[in-house]
CSV table of N, CA and C in Angstrom, one decimal:
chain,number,residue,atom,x,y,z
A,1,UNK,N,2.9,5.8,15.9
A,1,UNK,CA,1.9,4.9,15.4
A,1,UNK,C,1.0,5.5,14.3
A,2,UNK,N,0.1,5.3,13.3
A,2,UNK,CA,-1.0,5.2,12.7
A,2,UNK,C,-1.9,5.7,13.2
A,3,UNK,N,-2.3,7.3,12.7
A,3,UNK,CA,-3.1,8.0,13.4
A,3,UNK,C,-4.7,7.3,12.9
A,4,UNK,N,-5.4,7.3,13.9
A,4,UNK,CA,-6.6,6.0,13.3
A,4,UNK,C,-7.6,7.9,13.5
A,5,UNK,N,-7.7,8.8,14.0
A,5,UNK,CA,-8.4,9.6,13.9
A,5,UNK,C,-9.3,10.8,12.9
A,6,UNK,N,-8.2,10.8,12.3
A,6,UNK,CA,-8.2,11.6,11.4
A,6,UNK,C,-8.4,11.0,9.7
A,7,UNK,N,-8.0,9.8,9.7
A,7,UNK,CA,-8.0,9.1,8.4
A,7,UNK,C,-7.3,9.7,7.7
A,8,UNK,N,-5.7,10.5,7.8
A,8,UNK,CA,-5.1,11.3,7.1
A,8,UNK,C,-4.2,10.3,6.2
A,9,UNK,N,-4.0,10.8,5.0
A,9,UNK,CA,-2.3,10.1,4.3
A,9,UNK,C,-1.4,11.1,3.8
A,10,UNK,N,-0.6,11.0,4.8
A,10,UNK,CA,0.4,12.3,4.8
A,10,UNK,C,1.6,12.0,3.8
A,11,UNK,N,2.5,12.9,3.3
A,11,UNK,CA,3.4,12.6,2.3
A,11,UNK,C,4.4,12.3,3.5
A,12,UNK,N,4.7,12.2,4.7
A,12,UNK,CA,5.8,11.0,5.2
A,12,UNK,C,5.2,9.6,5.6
A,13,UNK,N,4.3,9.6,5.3
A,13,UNK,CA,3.7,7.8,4.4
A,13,UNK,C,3.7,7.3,3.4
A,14,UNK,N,4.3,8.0,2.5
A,14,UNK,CA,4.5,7.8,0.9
A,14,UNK,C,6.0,7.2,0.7
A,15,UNK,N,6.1,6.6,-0.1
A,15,UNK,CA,7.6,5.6,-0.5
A,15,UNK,C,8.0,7.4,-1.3
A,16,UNK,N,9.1,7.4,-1.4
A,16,UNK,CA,9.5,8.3,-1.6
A,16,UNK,C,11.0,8.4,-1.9
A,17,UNK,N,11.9,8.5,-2.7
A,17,UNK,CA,13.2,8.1,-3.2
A,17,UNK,C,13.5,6.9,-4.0
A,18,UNK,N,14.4,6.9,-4.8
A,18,UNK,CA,15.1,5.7,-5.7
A,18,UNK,C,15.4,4.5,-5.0
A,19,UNK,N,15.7,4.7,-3.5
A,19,UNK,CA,16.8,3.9,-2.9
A,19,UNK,C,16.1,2.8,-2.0
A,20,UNK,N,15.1,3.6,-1.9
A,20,UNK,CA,14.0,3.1,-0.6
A,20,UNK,C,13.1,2.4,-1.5
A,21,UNK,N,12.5,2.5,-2.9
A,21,UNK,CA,11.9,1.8,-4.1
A,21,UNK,C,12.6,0.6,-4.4
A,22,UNK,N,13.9,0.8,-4.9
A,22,UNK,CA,15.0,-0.1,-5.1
A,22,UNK,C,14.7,-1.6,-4.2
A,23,UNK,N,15.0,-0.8,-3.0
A,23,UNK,CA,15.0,-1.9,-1.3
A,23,UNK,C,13.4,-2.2,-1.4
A,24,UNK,N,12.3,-2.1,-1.7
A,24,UNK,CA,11.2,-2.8,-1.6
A,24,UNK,C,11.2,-3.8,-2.7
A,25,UNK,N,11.6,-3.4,-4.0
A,25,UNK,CA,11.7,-4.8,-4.9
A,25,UNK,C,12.7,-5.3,-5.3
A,26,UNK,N,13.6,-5.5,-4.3
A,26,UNK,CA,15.3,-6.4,-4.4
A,26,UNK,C,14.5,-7.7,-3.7
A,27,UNK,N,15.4,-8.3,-3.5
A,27,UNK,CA,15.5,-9.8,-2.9
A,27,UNK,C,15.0,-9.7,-1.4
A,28,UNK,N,14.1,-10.8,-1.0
A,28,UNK,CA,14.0,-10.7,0.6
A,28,UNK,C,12.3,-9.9,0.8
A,29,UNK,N,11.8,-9.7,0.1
A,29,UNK,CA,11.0,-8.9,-0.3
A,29,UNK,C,9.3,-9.4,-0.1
A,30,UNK,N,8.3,-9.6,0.5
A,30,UNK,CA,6.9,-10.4,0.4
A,30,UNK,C,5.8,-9.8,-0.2
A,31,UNK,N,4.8,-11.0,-0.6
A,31,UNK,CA,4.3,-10.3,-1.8
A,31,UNK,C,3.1,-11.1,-1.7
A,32,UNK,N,1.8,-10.6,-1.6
A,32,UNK,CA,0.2,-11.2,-1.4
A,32,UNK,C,-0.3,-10.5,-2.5
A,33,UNK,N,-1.4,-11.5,-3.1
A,33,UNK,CA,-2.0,-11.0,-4.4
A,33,UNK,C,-4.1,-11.4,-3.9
A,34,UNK,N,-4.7,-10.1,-4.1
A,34,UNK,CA,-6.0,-10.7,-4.2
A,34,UNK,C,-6.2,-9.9,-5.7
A,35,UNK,N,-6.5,-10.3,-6.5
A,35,UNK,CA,-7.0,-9.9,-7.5
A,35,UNK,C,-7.9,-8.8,-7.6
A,36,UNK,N,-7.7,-7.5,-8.5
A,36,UNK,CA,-6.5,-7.6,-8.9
A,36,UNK,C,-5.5,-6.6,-8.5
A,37,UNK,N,-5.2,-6.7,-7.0
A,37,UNK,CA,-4.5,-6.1,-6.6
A,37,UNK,C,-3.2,-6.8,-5.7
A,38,UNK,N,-1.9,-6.5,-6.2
A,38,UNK,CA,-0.8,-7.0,-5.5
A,38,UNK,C,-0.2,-6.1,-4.5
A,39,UNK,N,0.4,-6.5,-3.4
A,39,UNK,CA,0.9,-6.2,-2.5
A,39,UNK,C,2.1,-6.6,-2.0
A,40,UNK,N,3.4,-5.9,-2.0
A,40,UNK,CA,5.0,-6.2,-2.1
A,40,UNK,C,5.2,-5.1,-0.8
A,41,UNK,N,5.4,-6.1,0.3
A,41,UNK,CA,5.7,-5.5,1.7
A,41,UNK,C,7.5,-6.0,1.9
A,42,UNK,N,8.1,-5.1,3.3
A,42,UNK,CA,9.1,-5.5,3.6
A,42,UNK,C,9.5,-4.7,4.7
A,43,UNK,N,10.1,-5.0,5.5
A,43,UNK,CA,10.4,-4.5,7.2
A,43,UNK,C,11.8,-4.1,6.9
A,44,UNK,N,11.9,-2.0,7.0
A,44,UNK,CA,13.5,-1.7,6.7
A,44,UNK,C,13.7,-1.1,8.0
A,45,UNK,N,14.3,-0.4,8.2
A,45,UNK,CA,14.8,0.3,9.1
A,45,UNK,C,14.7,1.8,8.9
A,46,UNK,N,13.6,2.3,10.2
A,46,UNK,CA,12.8,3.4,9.7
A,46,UNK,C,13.9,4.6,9.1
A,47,UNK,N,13.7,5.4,7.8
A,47,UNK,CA,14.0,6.8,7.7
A,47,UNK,C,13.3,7.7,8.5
A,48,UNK,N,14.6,8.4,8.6
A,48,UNK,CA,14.4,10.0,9.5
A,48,UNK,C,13.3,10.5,8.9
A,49,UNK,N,12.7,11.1,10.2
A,49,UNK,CA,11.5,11.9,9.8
A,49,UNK,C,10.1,11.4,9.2
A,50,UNK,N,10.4,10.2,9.0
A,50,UNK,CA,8.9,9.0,8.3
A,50,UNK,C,7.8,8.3,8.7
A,51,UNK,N,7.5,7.9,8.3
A,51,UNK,CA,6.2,7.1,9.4
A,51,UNK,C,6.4,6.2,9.4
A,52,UNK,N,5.7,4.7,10.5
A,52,UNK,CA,5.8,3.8,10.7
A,52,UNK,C,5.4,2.8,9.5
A,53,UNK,N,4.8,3.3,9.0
A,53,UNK,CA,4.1,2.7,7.5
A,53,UNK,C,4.6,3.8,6.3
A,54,UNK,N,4.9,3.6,5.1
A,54,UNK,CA,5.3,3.9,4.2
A,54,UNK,C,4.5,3.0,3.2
A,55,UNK,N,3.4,3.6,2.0
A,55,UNK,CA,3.3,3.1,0.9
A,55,UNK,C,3.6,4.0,-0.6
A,56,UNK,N,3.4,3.1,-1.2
A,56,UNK,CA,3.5,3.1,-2.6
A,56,UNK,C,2.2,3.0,-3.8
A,57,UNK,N,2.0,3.9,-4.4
A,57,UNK,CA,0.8,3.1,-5.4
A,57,UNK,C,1.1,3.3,-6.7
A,58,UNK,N,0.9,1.9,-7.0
A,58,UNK,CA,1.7,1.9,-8.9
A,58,UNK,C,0.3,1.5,-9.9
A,59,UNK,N,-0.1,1.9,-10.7
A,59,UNK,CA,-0.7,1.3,-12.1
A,59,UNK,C,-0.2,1.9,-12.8
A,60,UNK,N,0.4,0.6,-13.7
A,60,UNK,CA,1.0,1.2,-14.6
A,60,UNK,C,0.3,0.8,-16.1
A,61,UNK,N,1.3,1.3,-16.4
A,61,UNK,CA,0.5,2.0,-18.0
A,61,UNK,C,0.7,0.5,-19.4
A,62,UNK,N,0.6,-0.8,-18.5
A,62,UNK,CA,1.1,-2.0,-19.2
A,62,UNK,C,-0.5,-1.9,-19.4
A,63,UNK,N,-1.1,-1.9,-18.1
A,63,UNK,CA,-2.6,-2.5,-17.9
A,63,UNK,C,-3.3,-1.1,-18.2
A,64,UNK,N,-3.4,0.1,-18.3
A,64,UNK,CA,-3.8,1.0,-18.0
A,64,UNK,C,-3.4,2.2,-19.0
A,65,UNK,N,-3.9,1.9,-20.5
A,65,UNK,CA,-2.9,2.8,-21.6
A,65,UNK,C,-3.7,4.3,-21.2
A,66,UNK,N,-4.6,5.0,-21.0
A,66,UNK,CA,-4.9,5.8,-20.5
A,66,UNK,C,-4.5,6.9,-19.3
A,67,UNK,N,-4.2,7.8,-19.3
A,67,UNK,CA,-4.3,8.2,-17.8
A,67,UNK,C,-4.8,8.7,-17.1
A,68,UNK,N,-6.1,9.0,-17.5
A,68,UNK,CA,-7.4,9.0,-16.6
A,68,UNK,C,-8.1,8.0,-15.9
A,69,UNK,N,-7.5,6.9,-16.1
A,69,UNK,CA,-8.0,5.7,-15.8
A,69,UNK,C,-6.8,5.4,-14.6
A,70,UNK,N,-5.1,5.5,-15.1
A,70,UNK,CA,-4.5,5.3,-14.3
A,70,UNK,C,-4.8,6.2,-12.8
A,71,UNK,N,-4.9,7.5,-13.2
A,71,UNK,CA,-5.6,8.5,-12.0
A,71,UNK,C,-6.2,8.1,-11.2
A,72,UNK,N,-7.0,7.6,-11.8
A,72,UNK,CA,-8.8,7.3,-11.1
A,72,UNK,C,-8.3,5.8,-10.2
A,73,UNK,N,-7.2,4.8,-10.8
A,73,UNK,CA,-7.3,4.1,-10.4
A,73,UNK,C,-6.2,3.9,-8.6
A,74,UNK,N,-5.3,4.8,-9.0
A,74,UNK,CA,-4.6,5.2,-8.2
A,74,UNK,C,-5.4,6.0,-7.0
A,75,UNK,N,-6.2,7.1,-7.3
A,75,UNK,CA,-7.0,7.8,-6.3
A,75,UNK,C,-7.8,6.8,-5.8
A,76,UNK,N,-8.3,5.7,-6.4
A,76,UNK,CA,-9.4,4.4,-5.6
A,76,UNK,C,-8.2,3.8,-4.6
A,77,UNK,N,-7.5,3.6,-5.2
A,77,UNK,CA,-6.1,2.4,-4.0
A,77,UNK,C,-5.9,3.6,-2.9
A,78,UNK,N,-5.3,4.9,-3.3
A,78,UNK,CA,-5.0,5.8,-1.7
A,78,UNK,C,-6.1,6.3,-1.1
A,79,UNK,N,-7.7,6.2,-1.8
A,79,UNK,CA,-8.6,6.1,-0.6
A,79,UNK,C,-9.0,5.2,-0.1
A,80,UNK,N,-8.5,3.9,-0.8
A,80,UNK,CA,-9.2,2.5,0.2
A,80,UNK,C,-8.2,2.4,1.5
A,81,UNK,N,-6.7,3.1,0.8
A,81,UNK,CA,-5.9,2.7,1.8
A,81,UNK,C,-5.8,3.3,3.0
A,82,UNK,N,-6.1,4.9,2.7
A,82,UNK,CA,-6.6,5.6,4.0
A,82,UNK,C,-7.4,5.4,5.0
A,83,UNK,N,-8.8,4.8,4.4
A,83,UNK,CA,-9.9,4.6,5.2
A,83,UNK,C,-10.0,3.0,6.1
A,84,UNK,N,-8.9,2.0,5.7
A,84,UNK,CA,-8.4,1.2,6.4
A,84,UNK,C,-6.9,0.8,6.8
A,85,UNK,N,-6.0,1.8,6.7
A,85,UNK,CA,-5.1,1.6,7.5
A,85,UNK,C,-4.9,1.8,9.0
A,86,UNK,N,-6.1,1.6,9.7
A,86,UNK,CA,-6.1,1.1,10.9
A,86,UNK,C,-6.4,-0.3,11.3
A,87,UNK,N,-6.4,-1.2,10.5
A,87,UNK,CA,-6.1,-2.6,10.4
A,87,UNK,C,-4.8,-2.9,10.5
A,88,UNK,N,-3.8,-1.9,10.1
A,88,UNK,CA,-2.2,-2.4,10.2
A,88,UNK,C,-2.2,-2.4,12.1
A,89,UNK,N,-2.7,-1.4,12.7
A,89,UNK,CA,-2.8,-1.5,14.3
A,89,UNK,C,-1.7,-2.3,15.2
A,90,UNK,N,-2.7,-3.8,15.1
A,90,UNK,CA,-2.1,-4.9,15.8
A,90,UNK,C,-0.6,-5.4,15.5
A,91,UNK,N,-0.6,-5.1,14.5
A,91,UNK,CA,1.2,-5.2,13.5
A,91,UNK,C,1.9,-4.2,13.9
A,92,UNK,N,1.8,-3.0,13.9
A,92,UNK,CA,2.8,-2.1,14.6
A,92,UNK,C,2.6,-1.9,15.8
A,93,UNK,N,2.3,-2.5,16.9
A,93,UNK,CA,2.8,-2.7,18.3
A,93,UNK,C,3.6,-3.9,18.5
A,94,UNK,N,3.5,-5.1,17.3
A,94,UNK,CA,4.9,-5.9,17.8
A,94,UNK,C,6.1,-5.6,16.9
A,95,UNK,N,6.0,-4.3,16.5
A,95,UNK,CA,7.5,-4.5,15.4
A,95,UNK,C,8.2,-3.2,16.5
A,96,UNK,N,9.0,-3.2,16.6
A,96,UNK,CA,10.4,-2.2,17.2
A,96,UNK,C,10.4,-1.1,16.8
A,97,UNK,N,10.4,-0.1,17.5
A,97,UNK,CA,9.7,1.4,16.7
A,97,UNK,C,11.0,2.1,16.0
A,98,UNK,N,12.1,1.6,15.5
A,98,UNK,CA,13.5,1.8,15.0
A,98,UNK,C,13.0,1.0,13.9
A,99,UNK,N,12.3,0.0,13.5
A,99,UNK,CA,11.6,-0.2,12.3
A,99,UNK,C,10.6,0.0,11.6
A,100,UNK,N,10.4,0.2,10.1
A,100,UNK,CA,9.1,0.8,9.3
A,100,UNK,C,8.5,-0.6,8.2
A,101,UNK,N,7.6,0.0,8.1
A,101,UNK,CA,6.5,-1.0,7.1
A,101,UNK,C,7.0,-0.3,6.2
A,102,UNK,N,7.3,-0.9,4.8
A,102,UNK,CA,7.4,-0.4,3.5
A,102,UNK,C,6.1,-1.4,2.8
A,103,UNK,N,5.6,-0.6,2.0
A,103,UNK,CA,4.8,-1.2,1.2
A,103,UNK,C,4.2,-0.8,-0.8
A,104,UNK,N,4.1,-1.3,-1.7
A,104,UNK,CA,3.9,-0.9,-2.4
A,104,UNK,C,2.0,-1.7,-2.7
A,105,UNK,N,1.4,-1.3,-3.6
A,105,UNK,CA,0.3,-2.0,-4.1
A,105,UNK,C,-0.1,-1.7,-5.6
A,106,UNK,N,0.1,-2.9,-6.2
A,106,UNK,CA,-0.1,-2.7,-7.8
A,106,UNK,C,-0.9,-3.5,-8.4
A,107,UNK,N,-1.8,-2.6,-9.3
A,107,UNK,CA,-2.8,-2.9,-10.3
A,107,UNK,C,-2.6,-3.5,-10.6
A,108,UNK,N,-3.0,-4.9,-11.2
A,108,UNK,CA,-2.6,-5.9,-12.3
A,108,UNK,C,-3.9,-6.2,-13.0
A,109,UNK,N,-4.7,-5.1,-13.5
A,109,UNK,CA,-6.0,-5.9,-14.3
A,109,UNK,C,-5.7,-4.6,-15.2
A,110,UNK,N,-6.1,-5.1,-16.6
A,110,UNK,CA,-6.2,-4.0,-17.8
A,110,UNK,C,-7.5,-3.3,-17.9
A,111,UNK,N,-8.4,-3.4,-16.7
A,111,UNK,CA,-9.7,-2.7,-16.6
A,111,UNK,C,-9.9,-2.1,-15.0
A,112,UNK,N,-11.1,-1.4,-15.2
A,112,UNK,CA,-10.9,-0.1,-13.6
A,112,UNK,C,-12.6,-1.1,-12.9
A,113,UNK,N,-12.1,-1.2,-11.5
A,113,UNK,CA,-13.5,-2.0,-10.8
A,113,UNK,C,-14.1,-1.0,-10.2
A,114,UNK,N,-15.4,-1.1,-9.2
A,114,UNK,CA,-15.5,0.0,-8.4
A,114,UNK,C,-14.6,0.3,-7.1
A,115,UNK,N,-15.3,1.5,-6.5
A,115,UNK,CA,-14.3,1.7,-5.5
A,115,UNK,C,-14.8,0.4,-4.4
A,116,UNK,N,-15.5,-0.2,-4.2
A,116,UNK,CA,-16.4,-1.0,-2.7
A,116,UNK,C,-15.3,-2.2,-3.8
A,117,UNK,N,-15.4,-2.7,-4.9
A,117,UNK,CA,-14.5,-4.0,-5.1
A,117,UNK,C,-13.1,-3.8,-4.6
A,118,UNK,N,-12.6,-2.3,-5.3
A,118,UNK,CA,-11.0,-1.8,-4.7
A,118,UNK,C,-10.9,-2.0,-2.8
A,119,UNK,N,-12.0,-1.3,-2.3
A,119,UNK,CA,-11.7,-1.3,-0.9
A,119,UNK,C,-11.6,-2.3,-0.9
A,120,UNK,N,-13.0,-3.8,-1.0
A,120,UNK,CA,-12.8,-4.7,0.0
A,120,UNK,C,-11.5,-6.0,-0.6
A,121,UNK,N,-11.0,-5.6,-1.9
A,121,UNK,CA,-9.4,-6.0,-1.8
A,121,UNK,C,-8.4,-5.8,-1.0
A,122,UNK,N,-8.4,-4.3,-1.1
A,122,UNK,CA,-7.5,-3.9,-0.1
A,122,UNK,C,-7.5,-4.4,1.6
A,123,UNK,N,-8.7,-4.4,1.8
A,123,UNK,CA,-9.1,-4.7,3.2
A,123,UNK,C,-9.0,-6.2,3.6
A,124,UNK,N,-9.0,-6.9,2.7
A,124,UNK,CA,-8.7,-8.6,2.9
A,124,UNK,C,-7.0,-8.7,2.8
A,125,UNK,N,-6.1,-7.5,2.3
A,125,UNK,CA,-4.7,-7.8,1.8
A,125,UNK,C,-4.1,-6.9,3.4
A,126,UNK,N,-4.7,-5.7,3.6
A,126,UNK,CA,-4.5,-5.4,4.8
A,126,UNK,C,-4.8,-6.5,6.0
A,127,UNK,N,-6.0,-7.2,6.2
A,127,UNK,CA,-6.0,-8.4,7.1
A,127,UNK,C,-5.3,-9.2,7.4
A,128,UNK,N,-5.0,-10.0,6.0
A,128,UNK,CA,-3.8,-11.0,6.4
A,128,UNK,C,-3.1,-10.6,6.7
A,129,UNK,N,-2.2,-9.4,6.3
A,129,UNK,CA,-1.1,-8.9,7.2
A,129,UNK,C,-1.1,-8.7,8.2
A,130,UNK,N,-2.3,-8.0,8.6
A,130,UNK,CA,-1.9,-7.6,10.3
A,130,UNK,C,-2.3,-9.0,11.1
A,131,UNK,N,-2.9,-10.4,10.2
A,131,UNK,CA,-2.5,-11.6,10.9
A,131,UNK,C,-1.5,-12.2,11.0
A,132,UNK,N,-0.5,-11.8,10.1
A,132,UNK,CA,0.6,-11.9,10.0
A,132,UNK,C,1.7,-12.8,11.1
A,133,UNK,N,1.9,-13.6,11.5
A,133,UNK,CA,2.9,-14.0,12.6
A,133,UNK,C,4.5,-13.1,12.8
């Protein structure tokens, strides 16, 4: 499960490989947007050694010609996501523990918000999911 104690984000939480990227944005694939942050989830079948959750964090350089801005905006998405990924909770006790959360989350504004606007996106995109049916 999702250690809720520690508020850690370990690199076997991280999307990691070609193959496993590929399989989050092929076909079959779900996708919630709060502005301006999108979210492209999908239920695989866990890799050895990984966590139950697996994300991803992309800004890219369409919206973001800088990379100190990309940095900064990437370091806001993996601290919002740390400090509430114990909202996934109720979601990972009904999925099969032979299965993993894949997830990516992408920037889509050509400007950087605060971190309290980043969290409470992320935290309304984490909600619906774990209300997820």
């Amino acid at each position: 499960m999702v250690p809720t104690d520690g508020f850690t984000f370990r690199k076997a939480e991280r999307v990691t490989g070609k193959s496993l990227i590929d399989l989050l944005f092929s076909s079959g694939s779900r996708a919630m947007t709060v502005y301006p942050l999108r979210m492209v989830y999908r239920f695989v079948d866990r890799p050895r050694d990984k966590a139950p959750v697996m994300v991803l964090i992309v800004a890219p350089k369409r919206h973001l010609k800088h990379a100190v801005d990309r940095n900064r905006v990437k370091r806001q998405l993996r601290e919002a996501y740390r400090l509430r990924k114990a909202t996934l909770q109720p979601l990972l006790e009904k999925i099969p523990a032979t299965r993993s959360l894949v997830m990516a989350f992408i920037w889509q504004e050509d400007g950087k918000r605060t971190t309290e606007k980043v969290g409470k996106c992320m935290q309304t995109l984490l909600n619906r999911l774990a209300e997820r049916p």
